[in-house]
GROMACS .gro file of C-alpha atoms in nm:
model
  389
    1UNK     CA    1   1.138   0.676   1.055
    2UNK     CA    2   1.168   0.585   0.689
    3UNK     CA    3   0.995   0.260   0.600
    4UNK     CA    4   1.319   0.111   0.463
    5UNK     CA    5   1.513   0.163   0.787
    6UNK     CA    6   1.224   0.031   0.996
    7UNK     CA    7   1.211  -0.277   0.772
    8UNK     CA    8   1.585  -0.329   0.834
    9UNK     CA    9   1.532  -0.303   1.211
   10UNK     CA   10   1.246  -0.552   1.191
   11UNK     CA   11   1.459  -0.790   0.984
   12UNK     CA   12   1.738  -0.790   1.245
   13UNK     CA   13   1.485  -0.830   1.527
   14UNK     CA   14   1.352  -1.144   1.354
   15UNK     CA   15   1.692  -1.315   1.368
   16UNK     CA   16   1.669  -1.531   1.679
   17UNK     CA   17   2.048  -1.564   1.700
   18UNK     CA   18   2.116  -1.191   1.738
   19UNK     CA   19   2.048  -1.159   2.115
   20UNK     CA   20   2.272  -1.462   2.178
   21UNK     CA   21   2.545  -1.316   1.953
   22UNK     CA   22   2.541  -0.989   2.147
   23UNK     CA   23   2.553  -1.175   2.479
   24UNK     CA   24   2.849  -1.386   2.363
   25UNK     CA   25   3.027  -1.071   2.241
   26UNK     CA   26   2.992  -0.906   2.581
   27UNK     CA   27   3.084  -1.217   2.779
   28UNK     CA   28   3.390  -1.314   2.574
   29UNK     CA   29   3.536  -0.964   2.549
   30UNK     CA   30   3.425  -0.825   2.884
   31UNK     CA   31   3.274  -0.525   2.706
   32UNK     CA   32   2.954  -0.367   2.830
   33UNK     CA   33   2.788  -0.257   2.509
   34UNK     CA   34   2.731  -0.447   2.184
   35UNK     CA   35   2.500  -0.364   1.895
   36UNK     CA   36   2.398  -0.439   1.541
   37UNK     CA   37   2.375  -0.109   1.353
   38UNK     CA   38   2.229  -0.016   1.017
   39UNK     CA   39   2.476   0.222   0.858
   40UNK     CA   40   2.398   0.423   0.548
   41UNK     CA   41   2.563   0.726   0.396
   42UNK     CA   42   2.348   0.954   0.609
   43UNK     CA   43   2.229   0.746   0.908
   44UNK     CA   44   2.348   0.525   1.192
   45UNK     CA   45   2.052   0.338   1.345
   46UNK     CA   46   2.058   0.079   1.621
   47UNK     CA   47   1.880  -0.244   1.518
   48UNK     CA   48   1.960  -0.462   1.822
   49UNK     CA   49   2.155  -0.390   2.139
   50UNK     CA   50   2.292  -0.532   2.463
   51UNK     CA   51   2.371  -0.243   2.698
   52UNK     CA   52   2.530  -0.313   3.037
   53UNK     CA   53   2.694   0.029   3.074
   54UNK     CA   54   2.383   0.248   3.035
   55UNK     CA   55   2.500   0.393   2.705
   56UNK     CA   56   2.136   0.473   2.636
   57UNK     CA   57   2.067   0.333   2.291
   58UNK     CA   58   1.764   0.118   2.211
   59UNK     CA   59   1.650  -0.036   1.880
   60UNK     CA   60   1.553   0.252   1.656
   61UNK     CA   61   1.785   0.492   1.836
   62UNK     CA   62   2.023   0.695   1.619
   63UNK     CA   63   2.365   0.854   1.632
   64UNK     CA   64   2.486   1.115   1.389
   65UNK     CA   65   2.666   0.898   1.138
   66UNK     CA   66   2.953   1.148   1.096
   67UNK     CA   67   3.033   1.112   1.467
   68UNK     CA   68   3.088   0.735   1.443
   69UNK     CA   69   3.381   0.523   1.335
   70UNK     CA   70   3.127   0.308   1.150
   71UNK     CA   71   3.101   0.593   0.900
   72UNK     CA   72   3.467   0.538   0.813
   73UNK     CA   73   3.420   0.161   0.808
   74UNK     CA   74   3.143   0.206   0.553
   75UNK     CA   75   3.386   0.385   0.326
   76UNK     CA   76   3.670   0.129   0.329
   77UNK     CA   77   3.476  -0.186   0.438
   78UNK     CA   78   3.750  -0.281   0.687
   79UNK     CA   79   3.709  -0.380   1.054
   80UNK     CA   80   3.842  -0.147   1.323
   81UNK     CA   81   3.981  -0.290   1.648
   82UNK     CA   82   4.107  -0.071   1.936
   83UNK     CA   83   4.238  -0.223   2.260
   84UNK     CA   84   4.311   0.106   2.434
   85UNK     CA   85   4.224   0.438   2.274
   86UNK     CA   86   4.469   0.637   2.487
   87UNK     CA   87   4.758   0.425   2.359
   88UNK     CA   88   4.642   0.388   1.997
   89UNK     CA   89   4.847   0.598   1.754
   90UNK     CA   90   4.562   0.631   1.504
   91UNK     CA   91   4.263   0.688   1.733
   92UNK     CA   92   4.394   0.853   2.050
   93UNK     CA   93   4.312   1.196   1.906
   94UNK     CA   94   4.003   1.081   1.716
   95UNK     CA   95   3.681   1.273   1.786
   96UNK     CA   96   3.458   0.965   1.829
   97UNK     CA   97   3.616   0.809   2.143
   98UNK     CA   98   3.633   1.153   2.303
   99UNK     CA   99   3.267   1.223   2.225
  100UNK     CA  100   3.129   0.888   2.343
  101UNK     CA  101   3.376   0.817   2.622
  102UNK     CA  102   3.504   0.470   2.532
  103UNK     CA  103   3.855   0.321   2.551
  104UNK     CA  104   3.801  -0.016   2.380
  105UNK     CA  105   3.622  -0.060   2.049
  106UNK     CA  106   3.564  -0.320   1.783
  107UNK     CA  107   3.343  -0.295   1.475
  108UNK     CA  108   3.311  -0.536   1.182
  109UNK     CA  109   3.112  -0.467   0.864
  110UNK     CA  110   2.804  -0.679   0.794
  111UNK     CA  111   2.802  -0.753   0.422
  112UNK     CA  112   2.516  -0.870   0.202
  113UNK     CA  113   2.545  -1.132  -0.072
  114UNK     CA  114   2.520  -0.861  -0.339
  115UNK     CA  115   2.831  -0.688  -0.202
  116UNK     CA  116   2.649  -0.407  -0.027
  117UNK     CA  117   2.727  -0.320   0.332
  118UNK     CA  118   2.427  -0.344   0.564
  119UNK     CA  119   2.593  -0.203   0.873
  120UNK     CA  120   2.821  -0.319   1.153
  121UNK     CA  121   2.848  -0.551   1.448
  122UNK     CA  122   3.019  -0.333   1.707
  123UNK     CA  123   3.109  -0.320   2.075
  124UNK     CA  124   3.247  -0.049   2.306
  125UNK     CA  125   3.347  -0.009   2.671
  126UNK     CA  126   3.487   0.275   2.880
  127UNK     CA  127   3.768   0.041   2.995
  128UNK     CA  128   4.051  -0.099   2.784
  129UNK     CA  129   4.011  -0.458   2.662
  130UNK     CA  130   4.228  -0.709   2.481
  131UNK     CA  131   4.051  -0.734   2.145
  132UNK     CA  132   4.316  -0.737   1.875
  133UNK     CA  133   4.363  -1.113   1.874
  134UNK     CA  134   4.291  -1.364   1.598
  135UNK     CA  135   4.032  -1.539   1.814
  136UNK     CA  136   3.830  -1.221   1.878
  137UNK     CA  137   3.849  -1.075   1.527
  138UNK     CA  138   3.762  -1.409   1.363
  139UNK     CA  139   3.469  -1.455   1.602
  140UNK     CA  140   3.333  -1.110   1.519
  141UNK     CA  141   3.371  -1.167   1.145
  142UNK     CA  142   3.191  -1.500   1.169
  143UNK     CA  143   2.910  -1.341   1.369
  144UNK     CA  144   2.883  -1.056   1.115
  145UNK     CA  145   2.876  -1.307   0.831
  146UNK     CA  146   2.606  -1.506   1.010
  147UNK     CA  147   2.389  -1.194   1.049
  148UNK     CA  148   2.439  -1.103   0.681
  149UNK     CA  149   2.345  -1.457   0.576
  150UNK     CA  150   2.027  -1.443   0.787
  151UNK     CA  151   1.934  -1.106   0.636
  152UNK     CA  152   1.978  -1.244   0.283
  153UNK     CA  153   1.773  -1.553   0.369
  154UNK     CA  154   1.498  -1.339   0.520
  155UNK     CA  155   1.489  -1.118   0.210
  156UNK     CA  156   1.463  -1.422  -0.018
  157UNK     CA  157   1.186  -1.563   0.200
  158UNK     CA  158   0.994  -1.236   0.181
  159UNK     CA  159   1.034  -1.226  -0.196
  160UNK     CA  160   0.913  -1.586  -0.226
  161UNK     CA  161   0.613  -1.522  -0.003
  162UNK     CA  162   0.525  -1.205  -0.196
  163UNK     CA  163   0.555  -1.392  -0.526
  164UNK     CA  164   0.339  -1.676  -0.394
  165UNK     CA  165   0.079  -1.432  -0.259
  166UNK     CA  166   0.074  -1.246  -0.590
  167UNK     CA  167   0.032  -1.573  -0.778
  168UNK     CA  168  -0.254  -1.677  -0.551
  169UNK     CA  169  -0.423  -1.339  -0.584
  170UNK     CA  170  -0.383  -1.349  -0.962
  171UNK     CA  171  -0.529  -1.699  -0.978
  172UNK     CA  172  -0.820  -1.598  -0.754
  173UNK     CA  173  -0.879  -1.285  -0.962
  174UNK     CA  174  -0.869  -1.488  -1.284
  175UNK     CA  175  -1.125  -1.736  -1.148
  176UNK     CA  176  -1.352  -1.452  -1.034
  177UNK     CA  177  -1.314  -1.278  -1.367
  178UNK     CA  178  -1.405  -1.584  -1.571
  179UNK     CA  179  -1.694  -1.688  -1.348
  180UNK     CA  180  -1.853  -1.347  -1.310
  181UNK     CA  181  -1.798  -1.234  -1.667
  182UNK     CA  182  -1.938  -1.562  -1.801
  183UNK     CA  183  -2.245  -1.529  -1.582
  184UNK     CA  184  -2.318  -1.163  -1.653
  185UNK     CA  185  -2.256  -1.171  -2.026
  186UNK     CA  186  -2.468  -1.484  -2.062
  187UNK     CA  187  -2.785  -1.300  -1.953
  188UNK     CA  188  -2.789  -1.028  -2.222
  189UNK     CA  189  -2.672  -1.281  -2.482
  190UNK     CA  190  -2.964  -1.504  -2.386
  191UNK     CA  191  -3.201  -1.209  -2.420
  192UNK     CA  192  -3.071  -1.134  -2.771
  193UNK     CA  193  -3.097  -1.500  -2.868
  194UNK     CA  194  -3.453  -1.519  -2.739
  195UNK     CA  195  -3.537  -1.201  -2.925
  196UNK     CA  196  -3.420  -1.342  -3.258
  197UNK     CA  197  -3.641  -1.649  -3.206
  198UNK     CA  198  -3.941  -1.433  -3.124
  199UNK     CA  199  -3.883  -1.218  -3.434
  200UNK     CA  200  -3.872  -1.531  -3.648
  201UNK     CA  201  -4.204  -1.657  -3.516
  202UNK     CA  202  -4.384  -1.330  -3.445
  203UNK     CA  203  -4.253  -1.043  -3.661
  204UNK     CA  204  -4.544  -0.824  -3.549
  205UNK     CA  205  -4.372  -0.794  -3.209
  206UNK     CA  206  -4.063  -0.636  -3.365
  207UNK     CA  207  -4.085  -0.293  -3.193
  208UNK     CA  208  -4.115  -0.447  -2.847
  209UNK     CA  209  -3.852  -0.716  -2.905
  210UNK     CA  210  -3.602  -0.483  -3.072
  211UNK     CA  211  -3.626  -0.249  -2.774
  212UNK     CA  212  -3.540  -0.535  -2.539
  213UNK     CA  213  -3.254  -0.640  -2.765
  214UNK     CA  214  -3.116  -0.285  -2.775
  215UNK     CA  215  -3.123  -0.277  -2.396
  216UNK     CA  216  -2.935  -0.609  -2.387
  217UNK     CA  217  -2.672  -0.474  -2.629
  218UNK     CA  218  -2.634  -0.159  -2.418
  219UNK     CA  219  -2.587  -0.374  -2.108
  220UNK     CA  220  -2.323  -0.584  -2.283
  221UNK     CA  221  -2.149  -0.269  -2.399
  222UNK     CA  222  -2.145  -0.139  -2.042
  223UNK     CA  223  -2.000  -0.466  -1.915
  224UNK     CA  224  -1.726  -0.459  -2.178
  225UNK     CA  225  -1.643  -0.096  -2.092
  226UNK     CA  226  -1.612  -0.193  -1.726
  227UNK     CA  227  -1.383  -0.483  -1.814
  228UNK     CA  228  -1.163  -0.256  -2.026
  229UNK     CA  229  -1.141  -0.001  -1.746
  230UNK     CA  230  -1.057  -0.279  -1.504
  231UNK     CA  231  -0.778  -0.402  -1.732
  232UNK     CA  232  -0.634  -0.052  -1.765
  233UNK     CA  233  -0.646   0.009  -1.392
  234UNK     CA  234  -0.519  -0.332  -1.287
  235UNK     CA  235  -0.263  -0.412  -1.554
  236UNK     CA  236  -0.146  -0.067  -1.659
  237UNK     CA  237  -0.059   0.254  -1.478
  238UNK     CA  238  -0.418   0.330  -1.383
  239UNK     CA  239  -0.703   0.487  -1.571
  240UNK     CA  240  -0.606   0.754  -1.822
  241UNK     CA  241  -0.775   1.094  -1.828
  242UNK     CA  242  -0.889   1.211  -2.168
  243UNK     CA  243  -0.890   1.581  -2.085
  244UNK     CA  244  -0.851   1.790  -1.777
  245UNK     CA  245  -0.975   2.141  -1.838
  246UNK     CA  246  -1.141   2.364  -1.580
  247UNK     CA  247  -1.515   2.355  -1.638
  248UNK     CA  248  -1.843   2.403  -1.450
  249UNK     CA  249  -1.973   2.067  -1.330
  250UNK     CA  250  -2.332   2.151  -1.238
  251UNK     CA  251  -2.476   2.060  -1.584
  252UNK     CA  252  -2.286   1.731  -1.582
  253UNK     CA  253  -2.402   1.636  -1.231
  254UNK     CA  254  -2.761   1.727  -1.316
  255UNK     CA  255  -2.745   1.515  -1.633
  256UNK     CA  256  -2.616   1.207  -1.450
  257UNK     CA  257  -2.881   1.240  -1.180
  258UNK     CA  258  -3.151   1.286  -1.447
  259UNK     CA  259  -3.035   0.972  -1.630
  260UNK     CA  260  -3.048   0.771  -1.307
  261UNK     CA  261  -3.396   0.903  -1.230
  262UNK     CA  262  -3.505   0.780  -1.572
  263UNK     CA  263  -3.344   0.440  -1.518
  264UNK     CA  264  -3.502   0.402  -1.172
  265UNK     CA  265  -3.827   0.601  -1.190
  266UNK     CA  266  -3.958   0.450  -0.867
  267UNK     CA  267  -3.665   0.584  -0.661
  268UNK     CA  268  -3.634   0.935  -0.518
  269UNK     CA  269  -3.296   1.096  -0.589
  270UNK     CA  270  -3.227   1.432  -0.426
  271UNK     CA  271  -2.958   1.668  -0.554
  272UNK     CA  272  -2.799   1.948  -0.351
  273UNK     CA  273  -2.529   2.130  -0.548
  274UNK     CA  274  -2.310   2.434  -0.489
  275UNK     CA  275  -2.067   2.422  -0.779
  276UNK     CA  276  -1.982   2.786  -0.844
  277UNK     CA  277  -1.609   2.716  -0.886
  278UNK     CA  278  -1.503   2.533  -1.207
  279UNK     CA  279  -1.304   2.214  -1.157
  280UNK     CA  280  -1.005   2.093  -1.356
  281UNK     CA  281  -1.097   1.732  -1.435
  282UNK     CA  282  -1.195   1.475  -1.695
  283UNK     CA  283  -1.567   1.548  -1.703
  284UNK     CA  284  -1.652   1.215  -1.865
  285UNK     CA  285  -1.473   1.021  -1.592
  286UNK     CA  286  -1.637   1.227  -1.316
  287UNK     CA  287  -1.974   1.149  -1.472
  288UNK     CA  288  -1.880   0.780  -1.477
  289UNK     CA  289  -1.777   0.794  -1.110
  290UNK     CA  290  -2.105   0.959  -1.007
  291UNK     CA  291  -2.308   0.720  -1.221
  292UNK     CA  292  -2.140   0.419  -1.058
  293UNK     CA  293  -2.199   0.555  -0.707
  294UNK     CA  294  -2.562   0.635  -0.786
  295UNK     CA  295  -2.625   0.291  -0.938
  296UNK     CA  296  -2.475   0.132  -0.627
  297UNK     CA  297  -2.690   0.346  -0.394
  298UNK     CA  298  -3.007   0.264  -0.588
  299UNK     CA  299  -2.924  -0.108  -0.595
  300UNK     CA  300  -2.841  -0.144  -0.225
  301UNK     CA  301  -3.034   0.139  -0.057
  302UNK     CA  302  -3.373   0.112   0.111
  303UNK     CA  303  -3.635   0.139  -0.170
  304UNK     CA  304  -3.862   0.369   0.031
  305UNK     CA  305  -3.587   0.615   0.123
  306UNK     CA  306  -3.430   0.880  -0.102
  307UNK     CA  307  -3.076   0.870  -0.239
  308UNK     CA  308  -2.899   1.200  -0.169
  309UNK     CA  309  -2.633   1.355  -0.391
  310UNK     CA  310  -2.436   1.650  -0.255
  311UNK     CA  311  -2.182   1.830  -0.475
  312UNK     CA  312  -1.980   2.137  -0.388
  313UNK     CA  313  -1.666   2.314  -0.501
  314UNK     CA  314  -1.464   2.601  -0.358
  315UNK     CA  315  -1.121   2.743  -0.421
  316UNK     CA  316  -0.952   2.434  -0.275
  317UNK     CA  317  -1.155   2.117  -0.326
  318UNK     CA  318  -1.433   1.956  -0.521
  319UNK     CA  319  -1.639   1.715  -0.311
  320UNK     CA  320  -1.911   1.480  -0.425
  321UNK     CA  321  -2.106   1.253  -0.192
  322UNK     CA  322  -2.378   0.994  -0.249
  323UNK     CA  323  -2.569   0.856   0.047
  324UNK     CA  324  -2.860   0.620   0.104
  325UNK     CA  325  -3.049   0.466   0.392
  326UNK     CA  326  -3.072   0.094   0.449
  327UNK     CA  327  -2.894  -0.189   0.623
  328UNK     CA  328  -2.540  -0.087   0.722
  329UNK     CA  329  -2.250  -0.251   0.542
  330UNK     CA  330  -2.068  -0.493   0.778
  331UNK     CA  331  -1.722  -0.375   0.877
  332UNK     CA  332  -1.540  -0.667   0.704
  333UNK     CA  333  -1.728  -0.594   0.381
  334UNK     CA  334  -1.659  -0.220   0.409
  335UNK     CA  335  -1.285  -0.279   0.385
  336UNK     CA  336  -1.327  -0.470   0.058
  337UNK     CA  337  -1.579  -0.250  -0.123
  338UNK     CA  338  -1.327  -0.106  -0.367
  339UNK     CA  339  -1.180  -0.443  -0.465
  340UNK     CA  340  -1.265  -0.564  -0.816
  341UNK     CA  341  -1.542  -0.823  -0.855
  342UNK     CA  342  -1.656  -0.770  -0.497
  343UNK     CA  343  -2.033  -0.723  -0.473
  344UNK     CA  344  -2.060  -0.711  -0.097
  345UNK     CA  345  -2.216  -0.944   0.153
  346UNK     CA  346  -2.558  -0.783   0.192
  347UNK     CA  347  -2.712  -0.878  -0.144
  348UNK     CA  348  -2.460  -1.089  -0.336
  349UNK     CA  349  -2.721  -1.188  -0.596
  350UNK     CA  350  -2.733  -0.836  -0.743
  351UNK     CA  351  -2.647  -0.818  -1.112
  352UNK     CA  352  -2.321  -0.665  -1.233
  353UNK     CA  353  -1.955  -0.746  -1.250
  354UNK     CA  354  -1.878  -0.591  -0.915
  355UNK     CA  355  -1.645  -0.343  -1.086
  356UNK     CA  356  -1.837  -0.018  -1.037
  357UNK     CA  357  -1.687   0.088  -0.705
  358UNK     CA  358  -1.341  -0.031  -0.807
  359UNK     CA  359  -1.354   0.180  -1.123
  360UNK     CA  360  -1.486   0.477  -0.924
  361UNK     CA  361  -1.190   0.448  -0.686
  362UNK     CA  362  -0.949   0.432  -0.982
  363UNK     CA  363  -1.106   0.745  -1.131
  364UNK     CA  364  -1.060   0.921  -0.796
  365UNK     CA  365  -0.697   0.811  -0.781
  366UNK     CA  366  -0.630   0.926  -1.138
  367UNK     CA  367  -0.752   1.273  -1.039
  368UNK     CA  368  -0.525   1.286  -0.736
  369UNK     CA  369  -0.828   1.251  -0.511
  370UNK     CA  370  -0.978   1.000  -0.269
  371UNK     CA  371  -1.295   0.794  -0.251
  372UNK     CA  372  -1.404   0.681   0.094
  373UNK     CA  373  -1.700   0.491   0.234
  374UNK     CA  374  -1.872   0.492   0.571
  375UNK     CA  375  -2.178   0.305   0.690
  376UNK     CA  376  -2.398   0.338   0.997
  377UNK     CA  377  -2.753   0.221   1.076
  378UNK     CA  378  -2.866   0.570   0.967
  379UNK     CA  379  -2.693   0.592   0.629
  380UNK     CA  380  -2.422   0.462   0.396
  381UNK     CA  381  -2.216   0.740   0.240
  382UNK     CA  382  -1.953   0.751  -0.033
  383UNK     CA  383  -1.743   1.068  -0.055
  384UNK     CA  384  -1.517   1.165  -0.345
  385UNK     CA  385  -1.281   1.456  -0.287
  386UNK     CA  386  -1.013   1.606  -0.512
  387UNK     CA  387  -0.817   1.931  -0.546
  388UNK     CA  388  -0.986   2.186  -0.769
  389UNK     CA  389  -0.660   2.261  -0.950
   0.00000   0.00000   0.00000
């Protein structure tokens, strides 16, 4: 069932007054079936029901909208009241009573504040009933208006809650951003500042100090790149792809692994690649994704165990996985790994903005692919998969 229709059913089910309304309808009219229906141009769906005649509908049940009188009510927005179908000039030859076997019928449109029709409050019975009276029609219209008012109030409440949640999330994100960025940028800035003081007092140490300062600048540059990617992914329409031509990826994967081996010479990184089929992608972004996954595996994996990279491509998919041994990621943390500024709960003191996995997931999404994570006592594995073309 479409999410929109299910949401409408849920909204009606949340109105505490609806069961009582349907009971009052049946008791005051003597009719055996009453329902609140969602009626669109193409669908008639039961949202709430009181069925004393075994008509057979339950919430979520559907009738073909063209077979219902509610379809006609949707077109002219006017209530229909029938005391006795067999004696009614307009409806005695109508297809709906004959198909569903009722003799008495009443249906009133449920209108929203914006003028749109939600559906109907309706009742039927195989026996005739005296319905076409001011008391009955006014009661039905009041009940329909009450349901419409509740639906509008529920929608406004949902909008307010969503706005409040978004505001809270934005505020939390802003606080995380300021705190983490301030902390992580302060370290390389401090290194550069210390380097300038050393150069002033001991110029003979220039080669050593300048190397440290260059590393600090490179780290700052990386942090700024991550922040820019975060801003594009979070505030825009996602990360943009610079190019997307079909190309062999083995040289790129080998280069990224080689760079990581140089960065972490004490860690074993194994590569298993079968990349005979070229892949249509942004090679630079794929390299960034792999680099982020590798850096994460090196940072959090068991130091005495190898990090394994497996890459393969065939006519359908390109798949890249990075796995490491070590303590498993707790289930609550696993669900939050791809959130920005989240460093995990195993080693929260690790350096970095906590944007690497978030950016990797955005790169996967931009390529129409997926990035998933699993963790057991044996290994933690990240798998990126995308269509080759």
